JSON list of C-alpha atoms in Angstrom, two decimals:
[
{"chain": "R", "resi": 1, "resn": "UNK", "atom": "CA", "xyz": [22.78, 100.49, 60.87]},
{"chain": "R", "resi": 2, "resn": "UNK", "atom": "CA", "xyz": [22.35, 98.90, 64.11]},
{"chain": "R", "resi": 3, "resn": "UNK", "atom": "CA", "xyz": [26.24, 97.04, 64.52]},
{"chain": "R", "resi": 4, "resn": "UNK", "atom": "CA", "xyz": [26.40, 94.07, 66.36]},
{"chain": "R", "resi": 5, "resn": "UNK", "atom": "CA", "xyz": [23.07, 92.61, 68.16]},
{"chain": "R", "resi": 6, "resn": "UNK", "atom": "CA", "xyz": [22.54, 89.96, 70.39]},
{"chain": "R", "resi": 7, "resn": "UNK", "atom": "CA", "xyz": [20.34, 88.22, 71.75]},
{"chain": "R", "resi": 8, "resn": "UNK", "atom": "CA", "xyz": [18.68, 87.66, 74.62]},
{"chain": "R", "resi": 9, "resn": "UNK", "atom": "CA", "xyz": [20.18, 90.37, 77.15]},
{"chain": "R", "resi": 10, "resn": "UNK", "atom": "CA", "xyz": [19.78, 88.20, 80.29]},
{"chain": "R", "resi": 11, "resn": "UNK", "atom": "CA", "xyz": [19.55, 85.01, 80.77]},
{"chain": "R", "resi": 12, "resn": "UNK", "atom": "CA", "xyz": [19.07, 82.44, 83.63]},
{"chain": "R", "resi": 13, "resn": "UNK", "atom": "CA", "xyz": [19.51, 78.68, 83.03]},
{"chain": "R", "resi": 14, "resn": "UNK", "atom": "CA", "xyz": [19.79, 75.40, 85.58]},
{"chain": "R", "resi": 15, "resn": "UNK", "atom": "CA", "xyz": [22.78, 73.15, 85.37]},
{"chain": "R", "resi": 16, "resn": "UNK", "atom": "CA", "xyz": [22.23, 70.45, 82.47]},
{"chain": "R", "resi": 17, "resn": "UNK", "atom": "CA", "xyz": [20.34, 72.66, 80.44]},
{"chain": "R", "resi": 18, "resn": "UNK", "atom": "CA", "xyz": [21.11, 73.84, 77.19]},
{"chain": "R", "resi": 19, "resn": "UNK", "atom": "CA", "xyz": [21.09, 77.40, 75.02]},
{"chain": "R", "resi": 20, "resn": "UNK", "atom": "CA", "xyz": [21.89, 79.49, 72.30]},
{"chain": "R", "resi": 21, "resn": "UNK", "atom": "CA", "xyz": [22.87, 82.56, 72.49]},
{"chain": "R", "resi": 22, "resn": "UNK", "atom": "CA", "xyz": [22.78, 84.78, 68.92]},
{"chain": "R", "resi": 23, "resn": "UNK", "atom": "CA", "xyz": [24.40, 87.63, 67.45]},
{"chain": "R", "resi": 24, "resn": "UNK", "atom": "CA", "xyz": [23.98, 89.02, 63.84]},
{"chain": "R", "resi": 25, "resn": "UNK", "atom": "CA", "xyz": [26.04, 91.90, 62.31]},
{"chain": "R", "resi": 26, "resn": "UNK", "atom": "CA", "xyz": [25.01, 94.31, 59.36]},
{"chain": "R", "resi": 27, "resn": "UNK", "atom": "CA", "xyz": [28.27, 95.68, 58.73]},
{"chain": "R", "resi": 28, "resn": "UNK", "atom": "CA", "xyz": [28.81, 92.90, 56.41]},
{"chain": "R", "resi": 29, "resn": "UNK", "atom": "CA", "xyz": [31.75, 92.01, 57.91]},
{"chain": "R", "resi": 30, "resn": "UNK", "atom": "CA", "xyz": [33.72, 88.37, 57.01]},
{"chain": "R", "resi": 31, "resn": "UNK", "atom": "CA", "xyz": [35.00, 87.71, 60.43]},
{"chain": "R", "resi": 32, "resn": "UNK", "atom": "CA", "xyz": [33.10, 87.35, 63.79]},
{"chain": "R", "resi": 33, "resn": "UNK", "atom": "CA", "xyz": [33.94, 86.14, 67.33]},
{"chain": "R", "resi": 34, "resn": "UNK", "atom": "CA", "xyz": [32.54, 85.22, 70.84]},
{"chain": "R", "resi": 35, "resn": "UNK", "atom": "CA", "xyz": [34.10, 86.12, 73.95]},
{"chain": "R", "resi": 36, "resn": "UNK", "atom": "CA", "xyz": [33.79, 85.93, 77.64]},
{"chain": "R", "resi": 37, "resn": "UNK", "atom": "CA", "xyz": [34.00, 88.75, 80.44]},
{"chain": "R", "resi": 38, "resn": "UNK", "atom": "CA", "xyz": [34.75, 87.26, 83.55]},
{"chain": "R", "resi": 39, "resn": "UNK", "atom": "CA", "xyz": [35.33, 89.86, 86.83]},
{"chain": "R", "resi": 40, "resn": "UNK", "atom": "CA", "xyz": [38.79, 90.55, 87.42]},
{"chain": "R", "resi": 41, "resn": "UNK", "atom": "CA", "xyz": [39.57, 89.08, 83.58]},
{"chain": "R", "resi": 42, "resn": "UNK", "atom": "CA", "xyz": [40.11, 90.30, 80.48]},
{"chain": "R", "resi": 43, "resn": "UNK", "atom": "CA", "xyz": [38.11, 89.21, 77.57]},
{"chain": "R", "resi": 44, "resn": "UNK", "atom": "CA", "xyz": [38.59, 85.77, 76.35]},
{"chain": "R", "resi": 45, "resn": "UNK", "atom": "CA", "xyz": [38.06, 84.54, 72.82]},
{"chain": "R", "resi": 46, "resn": "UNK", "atom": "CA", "xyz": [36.21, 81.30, 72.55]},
{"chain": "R", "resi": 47, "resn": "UNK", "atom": "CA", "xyz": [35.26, 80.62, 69.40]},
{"chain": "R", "resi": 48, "resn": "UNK", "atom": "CA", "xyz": [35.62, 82.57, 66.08]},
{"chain": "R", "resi": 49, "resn": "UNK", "atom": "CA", "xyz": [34.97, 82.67, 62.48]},
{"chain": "R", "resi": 50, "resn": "UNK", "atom": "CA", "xyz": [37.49, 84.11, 59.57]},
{"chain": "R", "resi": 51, "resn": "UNK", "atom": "CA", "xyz": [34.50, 83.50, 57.19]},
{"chain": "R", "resi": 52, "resn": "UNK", "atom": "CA", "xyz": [30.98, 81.99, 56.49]},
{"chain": "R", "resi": 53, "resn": "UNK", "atom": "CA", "xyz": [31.70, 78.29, 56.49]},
{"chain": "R", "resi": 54, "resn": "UNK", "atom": "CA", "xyz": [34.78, 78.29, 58.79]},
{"chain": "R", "resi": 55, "resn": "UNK", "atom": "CA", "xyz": [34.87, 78.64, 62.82]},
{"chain": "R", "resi": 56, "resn": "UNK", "atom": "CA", "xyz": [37.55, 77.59, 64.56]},
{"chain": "R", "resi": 57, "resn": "UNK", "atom": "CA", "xyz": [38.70, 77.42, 68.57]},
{"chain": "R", "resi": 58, "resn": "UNK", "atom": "CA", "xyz": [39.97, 80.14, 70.72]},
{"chain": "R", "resi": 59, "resn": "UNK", "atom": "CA", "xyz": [41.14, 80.21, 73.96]},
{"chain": "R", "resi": 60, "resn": "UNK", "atom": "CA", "xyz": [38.68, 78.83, 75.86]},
{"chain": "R", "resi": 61, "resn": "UNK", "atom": "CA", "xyz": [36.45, 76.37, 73.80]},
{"chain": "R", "resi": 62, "resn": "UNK", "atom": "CA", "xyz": [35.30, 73.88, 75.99]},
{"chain": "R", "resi": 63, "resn": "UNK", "atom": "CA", "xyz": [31.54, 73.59, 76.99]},
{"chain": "R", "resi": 64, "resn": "UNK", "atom": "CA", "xyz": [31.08, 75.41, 74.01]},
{"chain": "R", "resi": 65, "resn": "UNK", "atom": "CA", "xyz": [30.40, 74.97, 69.96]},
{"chain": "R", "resi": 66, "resn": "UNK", "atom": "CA", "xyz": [29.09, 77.26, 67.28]},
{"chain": "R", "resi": 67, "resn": "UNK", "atom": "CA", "xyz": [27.90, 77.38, 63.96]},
{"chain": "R", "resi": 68, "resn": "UNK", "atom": "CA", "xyz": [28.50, 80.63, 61.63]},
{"chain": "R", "resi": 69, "resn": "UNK", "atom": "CA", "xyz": [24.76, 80.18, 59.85]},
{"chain": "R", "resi": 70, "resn": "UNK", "atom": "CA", "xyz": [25.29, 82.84, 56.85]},
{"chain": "R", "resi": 71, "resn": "UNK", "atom": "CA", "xyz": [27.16, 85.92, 56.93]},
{"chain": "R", "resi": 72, "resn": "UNK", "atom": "CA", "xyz": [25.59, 87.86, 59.12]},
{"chain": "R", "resi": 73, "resn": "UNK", "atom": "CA", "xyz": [25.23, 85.61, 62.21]},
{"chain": "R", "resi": 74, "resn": "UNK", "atom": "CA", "xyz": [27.29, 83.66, 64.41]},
{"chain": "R", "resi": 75, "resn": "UNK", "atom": "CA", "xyz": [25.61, 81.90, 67.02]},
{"chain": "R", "resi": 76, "resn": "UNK", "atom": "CA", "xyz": [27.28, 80.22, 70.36]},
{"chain": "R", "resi": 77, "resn": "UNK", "atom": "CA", "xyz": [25.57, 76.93, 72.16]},
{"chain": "R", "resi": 78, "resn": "UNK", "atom": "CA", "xyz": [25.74, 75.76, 75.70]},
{"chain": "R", "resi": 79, "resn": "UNK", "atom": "CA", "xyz": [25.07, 72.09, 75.11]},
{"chain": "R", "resi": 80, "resn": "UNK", "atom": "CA", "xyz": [24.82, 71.57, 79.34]},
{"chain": "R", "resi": 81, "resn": "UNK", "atom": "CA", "xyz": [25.52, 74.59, 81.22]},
{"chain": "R", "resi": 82, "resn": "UNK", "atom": "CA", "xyz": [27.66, 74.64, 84.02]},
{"chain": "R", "resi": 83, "resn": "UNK", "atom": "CA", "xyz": [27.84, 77.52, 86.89]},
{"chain": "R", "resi": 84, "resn": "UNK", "atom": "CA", "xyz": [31.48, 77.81, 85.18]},
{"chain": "R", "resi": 85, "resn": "UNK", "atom": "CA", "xyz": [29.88, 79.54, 82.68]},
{"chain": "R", "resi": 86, "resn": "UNK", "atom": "CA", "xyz": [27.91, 81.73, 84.29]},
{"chain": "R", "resi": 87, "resn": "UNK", "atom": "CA", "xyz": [29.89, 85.29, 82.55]},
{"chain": "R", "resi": 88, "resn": "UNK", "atom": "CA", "xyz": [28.75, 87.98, 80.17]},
{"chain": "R", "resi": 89, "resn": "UNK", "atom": "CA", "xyz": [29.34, 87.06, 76.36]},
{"chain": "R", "resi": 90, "resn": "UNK", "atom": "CA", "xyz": [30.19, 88.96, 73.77]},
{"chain": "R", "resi": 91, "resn": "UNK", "atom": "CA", "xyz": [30.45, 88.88, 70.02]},
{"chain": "R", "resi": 92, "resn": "UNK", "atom": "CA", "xyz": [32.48, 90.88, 67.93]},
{"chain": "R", "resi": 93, "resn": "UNK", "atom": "CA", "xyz": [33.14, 91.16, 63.90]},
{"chain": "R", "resi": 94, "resn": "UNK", "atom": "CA", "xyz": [35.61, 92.70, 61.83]},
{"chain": "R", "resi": 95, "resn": "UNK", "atom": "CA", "xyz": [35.44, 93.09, 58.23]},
{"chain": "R", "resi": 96, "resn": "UNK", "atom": "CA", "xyz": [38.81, 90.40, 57.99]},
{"chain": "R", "resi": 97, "resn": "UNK", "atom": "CA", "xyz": [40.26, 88.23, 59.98]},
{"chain": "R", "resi": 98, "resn": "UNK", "atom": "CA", "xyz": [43.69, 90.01, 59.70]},
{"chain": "R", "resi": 99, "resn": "UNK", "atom": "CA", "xyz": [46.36, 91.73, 61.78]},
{"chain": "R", "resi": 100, "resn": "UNK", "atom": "CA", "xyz": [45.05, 95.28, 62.56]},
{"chain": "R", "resi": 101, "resn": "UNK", "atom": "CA", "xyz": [41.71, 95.03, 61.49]},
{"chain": "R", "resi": 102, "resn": "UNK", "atom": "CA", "xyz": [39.02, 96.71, 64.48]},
{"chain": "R", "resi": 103, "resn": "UNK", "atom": "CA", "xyz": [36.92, 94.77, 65.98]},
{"chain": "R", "resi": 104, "resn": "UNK", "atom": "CA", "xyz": [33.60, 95.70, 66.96]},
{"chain": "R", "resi": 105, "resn": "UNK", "atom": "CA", "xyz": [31.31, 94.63, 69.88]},
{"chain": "R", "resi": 106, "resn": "UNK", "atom": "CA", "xyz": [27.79, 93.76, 70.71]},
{"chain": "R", "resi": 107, "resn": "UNK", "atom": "CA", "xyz": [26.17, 94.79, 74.02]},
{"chain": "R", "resi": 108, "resn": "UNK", "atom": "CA", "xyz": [26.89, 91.68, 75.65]},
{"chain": "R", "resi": 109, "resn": "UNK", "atom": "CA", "xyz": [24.45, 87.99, 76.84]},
{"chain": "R", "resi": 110, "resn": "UNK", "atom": "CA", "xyz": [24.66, 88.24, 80.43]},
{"chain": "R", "resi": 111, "resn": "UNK", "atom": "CA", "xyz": [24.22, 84.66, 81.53]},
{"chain": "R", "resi": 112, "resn": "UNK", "atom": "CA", "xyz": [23.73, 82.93, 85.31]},
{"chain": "R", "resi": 113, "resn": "UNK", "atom": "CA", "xyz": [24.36, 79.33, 85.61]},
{"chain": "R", "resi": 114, "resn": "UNK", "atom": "CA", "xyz": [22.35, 78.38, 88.59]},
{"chain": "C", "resi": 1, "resn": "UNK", "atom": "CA", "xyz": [52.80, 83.41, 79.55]},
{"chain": "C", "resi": 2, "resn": "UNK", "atom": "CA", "xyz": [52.89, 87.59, 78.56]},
{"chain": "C", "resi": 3, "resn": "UNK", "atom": "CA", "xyz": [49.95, 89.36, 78.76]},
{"chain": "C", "resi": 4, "resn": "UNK", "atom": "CA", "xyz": [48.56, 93.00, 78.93]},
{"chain": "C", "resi": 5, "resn": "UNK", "atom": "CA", "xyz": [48.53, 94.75, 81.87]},
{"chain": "C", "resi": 6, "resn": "UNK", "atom": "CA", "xyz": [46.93, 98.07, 83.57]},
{"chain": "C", "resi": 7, "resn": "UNK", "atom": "CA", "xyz": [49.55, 99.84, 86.55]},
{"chain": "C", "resi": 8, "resn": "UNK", "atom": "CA", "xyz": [46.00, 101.40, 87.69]},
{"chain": "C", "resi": 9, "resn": "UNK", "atom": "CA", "xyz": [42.85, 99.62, 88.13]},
{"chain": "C", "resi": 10, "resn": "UNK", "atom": "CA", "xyz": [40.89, 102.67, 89.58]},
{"chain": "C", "resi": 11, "resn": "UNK", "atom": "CA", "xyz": [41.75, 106.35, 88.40]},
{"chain": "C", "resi": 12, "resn": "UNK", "atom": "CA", "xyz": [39.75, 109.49, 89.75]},
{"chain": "C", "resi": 13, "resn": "UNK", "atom": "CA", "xyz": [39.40, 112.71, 88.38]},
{"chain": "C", "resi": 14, "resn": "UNK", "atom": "CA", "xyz": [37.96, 115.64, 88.40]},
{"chain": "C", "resi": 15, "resn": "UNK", "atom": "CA", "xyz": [35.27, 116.96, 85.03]},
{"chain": "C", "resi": 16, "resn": "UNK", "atom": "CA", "xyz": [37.52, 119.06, 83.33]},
{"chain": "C", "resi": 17, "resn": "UNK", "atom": "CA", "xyz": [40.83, 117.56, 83.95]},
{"chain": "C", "resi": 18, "resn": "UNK", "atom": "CA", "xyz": [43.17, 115.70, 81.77]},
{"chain": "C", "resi": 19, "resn": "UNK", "atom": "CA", "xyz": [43.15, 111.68, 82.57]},
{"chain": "C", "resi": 20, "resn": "UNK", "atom": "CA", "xyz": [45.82, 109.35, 81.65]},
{"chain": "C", "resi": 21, "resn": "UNK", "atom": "CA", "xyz": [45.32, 105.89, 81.59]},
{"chain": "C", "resi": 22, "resn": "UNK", "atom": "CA", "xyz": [48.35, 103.73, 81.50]},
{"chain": "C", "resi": 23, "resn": "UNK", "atom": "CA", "xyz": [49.05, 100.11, 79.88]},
{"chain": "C", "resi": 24, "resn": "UNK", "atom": "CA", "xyz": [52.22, 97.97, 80.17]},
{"chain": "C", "resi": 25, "resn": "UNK", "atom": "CA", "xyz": [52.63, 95.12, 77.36]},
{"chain": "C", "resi": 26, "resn": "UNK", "atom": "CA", "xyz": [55.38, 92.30, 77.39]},
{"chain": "C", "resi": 27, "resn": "UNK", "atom": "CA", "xyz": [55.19, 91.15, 74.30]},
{"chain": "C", "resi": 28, "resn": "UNK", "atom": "CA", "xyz": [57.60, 92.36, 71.57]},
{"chain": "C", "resi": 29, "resn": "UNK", "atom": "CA", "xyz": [56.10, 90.73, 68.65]},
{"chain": "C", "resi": 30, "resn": "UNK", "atom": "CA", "xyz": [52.90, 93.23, 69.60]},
{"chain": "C", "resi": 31, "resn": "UNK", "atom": "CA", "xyz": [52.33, 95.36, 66.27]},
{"chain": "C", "resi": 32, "resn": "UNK", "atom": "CA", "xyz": [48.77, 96.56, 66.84]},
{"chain": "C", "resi": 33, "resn": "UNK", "atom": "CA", "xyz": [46.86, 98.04, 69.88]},
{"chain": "C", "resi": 34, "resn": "UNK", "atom": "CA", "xyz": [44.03, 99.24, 70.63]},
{"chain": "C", "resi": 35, "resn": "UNK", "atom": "CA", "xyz": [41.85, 101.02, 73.47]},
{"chain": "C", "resi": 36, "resn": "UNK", "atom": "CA", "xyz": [38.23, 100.48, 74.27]},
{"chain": "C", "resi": 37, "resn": "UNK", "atom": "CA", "xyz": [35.87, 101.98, 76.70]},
{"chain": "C", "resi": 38, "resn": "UNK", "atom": "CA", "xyz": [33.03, 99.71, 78.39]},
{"chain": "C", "resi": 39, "resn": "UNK", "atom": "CA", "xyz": [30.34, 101.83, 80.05]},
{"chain": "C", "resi": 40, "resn": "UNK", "atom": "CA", "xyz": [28.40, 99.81, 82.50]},
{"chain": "C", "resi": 41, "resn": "UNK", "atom": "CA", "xyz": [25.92, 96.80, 80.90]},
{"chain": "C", "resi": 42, "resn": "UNK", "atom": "CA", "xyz": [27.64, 97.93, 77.49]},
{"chain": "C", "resi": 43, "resn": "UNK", "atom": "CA", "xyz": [29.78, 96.56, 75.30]},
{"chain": "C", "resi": 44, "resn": "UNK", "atom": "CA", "xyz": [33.45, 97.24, 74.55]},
{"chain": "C", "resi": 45, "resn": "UNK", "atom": "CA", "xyz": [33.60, 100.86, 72.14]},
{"chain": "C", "resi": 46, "resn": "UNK", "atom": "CA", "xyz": [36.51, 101.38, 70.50]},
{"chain": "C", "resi": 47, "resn": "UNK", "atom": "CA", "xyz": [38.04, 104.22, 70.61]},
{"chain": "C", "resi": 48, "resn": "UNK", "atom": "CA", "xyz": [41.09, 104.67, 69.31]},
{"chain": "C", "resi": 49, "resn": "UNK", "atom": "CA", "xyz": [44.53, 102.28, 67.85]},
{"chain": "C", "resi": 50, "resn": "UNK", "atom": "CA", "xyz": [47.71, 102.73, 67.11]},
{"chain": "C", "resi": 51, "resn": "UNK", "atom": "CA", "xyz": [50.61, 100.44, 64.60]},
{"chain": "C", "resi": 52, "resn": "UNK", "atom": "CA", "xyz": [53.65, 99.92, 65.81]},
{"chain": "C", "resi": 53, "resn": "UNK", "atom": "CA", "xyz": [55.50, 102.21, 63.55]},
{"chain": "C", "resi": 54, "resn": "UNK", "atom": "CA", "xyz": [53.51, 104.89, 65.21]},
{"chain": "C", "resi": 55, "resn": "UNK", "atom": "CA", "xyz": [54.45, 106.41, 68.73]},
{"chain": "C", "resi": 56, "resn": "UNK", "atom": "CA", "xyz": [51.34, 108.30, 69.15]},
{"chain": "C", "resi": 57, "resn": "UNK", "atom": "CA", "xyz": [47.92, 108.95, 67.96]},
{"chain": "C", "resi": 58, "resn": "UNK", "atom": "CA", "xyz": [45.10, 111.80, 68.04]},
{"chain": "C", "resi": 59, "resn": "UNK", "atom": "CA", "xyz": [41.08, 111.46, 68.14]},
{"chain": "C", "resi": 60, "resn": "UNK", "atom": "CA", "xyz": [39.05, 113.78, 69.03]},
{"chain": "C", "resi": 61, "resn": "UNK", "atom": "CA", "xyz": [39.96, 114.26, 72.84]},
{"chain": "C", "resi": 62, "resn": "UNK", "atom": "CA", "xyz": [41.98, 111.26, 73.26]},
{"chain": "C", "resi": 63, "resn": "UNK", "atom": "CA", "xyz": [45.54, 110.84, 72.11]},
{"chain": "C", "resi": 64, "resn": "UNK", "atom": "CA", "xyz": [47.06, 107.27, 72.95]},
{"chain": "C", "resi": 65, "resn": "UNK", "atom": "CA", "xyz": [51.05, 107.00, 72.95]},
{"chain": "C", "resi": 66, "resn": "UNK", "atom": "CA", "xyz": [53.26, 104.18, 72.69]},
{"chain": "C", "resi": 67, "resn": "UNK", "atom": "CA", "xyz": [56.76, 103.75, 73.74]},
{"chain": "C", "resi": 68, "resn": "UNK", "atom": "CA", "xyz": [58.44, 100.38, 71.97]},
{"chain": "C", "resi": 69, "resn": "UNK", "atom": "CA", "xyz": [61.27, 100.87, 74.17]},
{"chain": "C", "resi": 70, "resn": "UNK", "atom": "CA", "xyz": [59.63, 99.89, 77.87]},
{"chain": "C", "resi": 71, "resn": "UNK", "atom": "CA", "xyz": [56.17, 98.27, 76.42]},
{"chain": "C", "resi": 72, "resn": "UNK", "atom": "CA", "xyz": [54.25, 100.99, 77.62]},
{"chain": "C", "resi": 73, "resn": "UNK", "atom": "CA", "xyz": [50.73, 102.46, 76.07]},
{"chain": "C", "resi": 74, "resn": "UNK", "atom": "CA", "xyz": [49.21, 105.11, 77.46]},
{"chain": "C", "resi": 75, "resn": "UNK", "atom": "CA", "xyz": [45.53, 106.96, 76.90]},
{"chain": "C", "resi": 76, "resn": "UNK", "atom": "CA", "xyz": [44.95, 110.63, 77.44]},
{"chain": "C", "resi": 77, "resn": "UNK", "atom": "CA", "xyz": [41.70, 112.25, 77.72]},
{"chain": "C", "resi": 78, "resn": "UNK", "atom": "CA", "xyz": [41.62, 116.05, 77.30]},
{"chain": "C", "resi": 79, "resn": "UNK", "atom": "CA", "xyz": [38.60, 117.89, 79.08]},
{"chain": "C", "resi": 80, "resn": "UNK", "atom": "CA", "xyz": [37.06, 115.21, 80.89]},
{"chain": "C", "resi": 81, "resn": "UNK", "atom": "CA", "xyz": [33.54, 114.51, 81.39]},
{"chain": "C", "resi": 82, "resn": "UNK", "atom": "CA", "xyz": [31.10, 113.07, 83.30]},
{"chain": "C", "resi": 83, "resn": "UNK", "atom": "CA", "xyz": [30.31, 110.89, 80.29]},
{"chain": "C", "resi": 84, "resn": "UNK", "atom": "CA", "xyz": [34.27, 109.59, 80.20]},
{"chain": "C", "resi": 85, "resn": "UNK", "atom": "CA", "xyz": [33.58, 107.33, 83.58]},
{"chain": "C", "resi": 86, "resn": "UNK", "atom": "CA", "xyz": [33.79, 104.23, 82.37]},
{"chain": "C", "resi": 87, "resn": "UNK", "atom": "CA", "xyz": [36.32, 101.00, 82.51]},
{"chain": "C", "resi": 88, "resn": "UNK", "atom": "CA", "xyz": [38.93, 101.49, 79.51]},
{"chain": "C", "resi": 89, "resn": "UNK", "atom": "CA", "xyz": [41.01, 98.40, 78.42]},
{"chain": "C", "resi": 90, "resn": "UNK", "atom": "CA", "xyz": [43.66, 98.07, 76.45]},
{"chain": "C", "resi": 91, "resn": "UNK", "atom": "CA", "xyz": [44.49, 95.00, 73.73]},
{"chain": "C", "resi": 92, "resn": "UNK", "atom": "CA", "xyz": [47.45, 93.88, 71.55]},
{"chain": "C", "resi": 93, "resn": "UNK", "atom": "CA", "xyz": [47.36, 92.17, 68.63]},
{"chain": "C", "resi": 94, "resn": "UNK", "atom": "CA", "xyz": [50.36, 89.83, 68.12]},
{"chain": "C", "resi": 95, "resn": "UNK", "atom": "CA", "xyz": [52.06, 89.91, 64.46]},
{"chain": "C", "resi": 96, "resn": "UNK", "atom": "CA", "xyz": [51.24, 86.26, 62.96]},
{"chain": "C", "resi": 97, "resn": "UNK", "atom": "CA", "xyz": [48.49, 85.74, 65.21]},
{"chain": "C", "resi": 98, "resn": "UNK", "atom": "CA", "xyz": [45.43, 86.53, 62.95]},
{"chain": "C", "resi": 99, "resn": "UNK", "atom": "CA", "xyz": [43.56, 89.22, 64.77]},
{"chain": "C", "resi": 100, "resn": "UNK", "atom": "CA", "xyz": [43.68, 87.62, 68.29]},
{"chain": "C", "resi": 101, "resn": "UNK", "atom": "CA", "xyz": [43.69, 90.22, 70.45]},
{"chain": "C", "resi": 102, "resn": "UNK", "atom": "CA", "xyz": [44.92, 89.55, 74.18]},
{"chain": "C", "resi": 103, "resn": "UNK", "atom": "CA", "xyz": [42.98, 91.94, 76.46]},
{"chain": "C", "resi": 104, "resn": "UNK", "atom": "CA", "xyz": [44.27, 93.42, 79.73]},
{"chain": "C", "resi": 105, "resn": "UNK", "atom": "CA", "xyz": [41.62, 93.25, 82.66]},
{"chain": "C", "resi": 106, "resn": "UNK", "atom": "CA", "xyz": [40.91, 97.53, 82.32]},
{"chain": "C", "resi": 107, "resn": "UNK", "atom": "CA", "xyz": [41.31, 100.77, 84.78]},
{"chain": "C", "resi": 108, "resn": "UNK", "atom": "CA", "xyz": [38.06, 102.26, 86.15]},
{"chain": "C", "resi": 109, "resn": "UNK", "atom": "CA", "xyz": [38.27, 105.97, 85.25]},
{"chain": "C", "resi": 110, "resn": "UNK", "atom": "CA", "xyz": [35.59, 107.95, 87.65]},
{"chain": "C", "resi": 111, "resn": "UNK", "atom": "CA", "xyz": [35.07, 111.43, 86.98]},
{"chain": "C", "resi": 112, "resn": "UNK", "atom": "CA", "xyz": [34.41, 113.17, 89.88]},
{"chain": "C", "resi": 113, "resn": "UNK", "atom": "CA", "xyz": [31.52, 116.70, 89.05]}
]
């Protein structure tokens, strides 16, 4: 039972260029999210998904979209990075997308926008 | 706009101490937190929540309190060890607000051999 993966670890991409960055759960969990870690910052939701077929925006969405491909995954795309987002990513999934339900974490895209 | 904050982002202790790592909230409509612990190049680990209707909590070495009255949450770490030293954040979950947690920015605990 391996959690939350993602993938790739590290990544270094130009300004203009694109990426997706993917994360798969086997806790078969309805809800997943994607987050941000910025120095200095807390963690900042940008996109999640109550369940397979819905997504929906967080707090900081722009430069961003996703697609929630099955149950299991829930992948995040850079359509033309900016150094802005040069941060670590994270995705997280809970088994609901309801008050007091734990959410769990992958081990983070760290991503340099050169 | 409220948000979740830590009164200490660097705590130092010795292996074998107790550590307490503190949390102030502002939000009242707050009915859920929880604590994580992010060891370097890993992800967030939870270790522990608490429900509002609670005022304190036990794991196994950690015990997290919460006072309602001043907005306060605080973690305790019995024992500690080397392997504690790591950056532990706090998060609230706001009633109505579908699992959105709002994360404070964490307090680097360093455990000193």
């Amino acid at each position: 039972n391996a959690g939350v993966t993602q993938t790739p670890k590290f990544q270094v991409l130009k300004t203009g260029q694109s990426m997706t960055l993917q994360c798969a759960q086997d806790m078969n969990h309805n809800s997943m999210y994607w987050y941000r870690q910025d120095p200095g910052m807390g963690l900042r939701l940008i996109y999640y998904s109550a369940s397979e077929g819905t997504t929906d925006k967080g707090e900081v969405p722009n430069g961003y979209n996703v697609s929630r491909l099955n149950k299991r995954e829930f992948s995040l795309r850079l359509e033309s990075a900016a150094p802005s987002q040069t941060s670590v990513y994270f995705c997280a999934s809970s088994e609901a997308l309801a008050e007091q339900e734990t959410q769990y974490f992958g081990p983070g895209t760290r991503l340099l926008v050169l | 706009g409220e948000s979740v904050g830590l009164h200490l982002p660097t705590l130092s202790v010795q292996e074998g101490d107790n550590s307490i790592i503190n949390c102030a909230y502002s939000n009242s409509a707050s009915d859920y937190f929880i604590w994580y612990k992010q060891e370097s190049g890993k992800g967030p680990q939870f270790i522990i929540d608490i429900r509002s209707n609670m005022d304190k909590r036990q794991g196994q070495r950690v015990t997290v309190l919460l006072n309602k009255t001043v907005k306060h949450l605080s973690l305790q770490i019995a024992a500690t060890q080397p392997g504690d030293s790591a950056v532990y954040f706090c998060a609230e979950n706001i009633v109505g607000a579908t699992n959105k947690l709002i994360f404070g920015t964490g307090t680097l605990l360093a455990v000193q051999p």
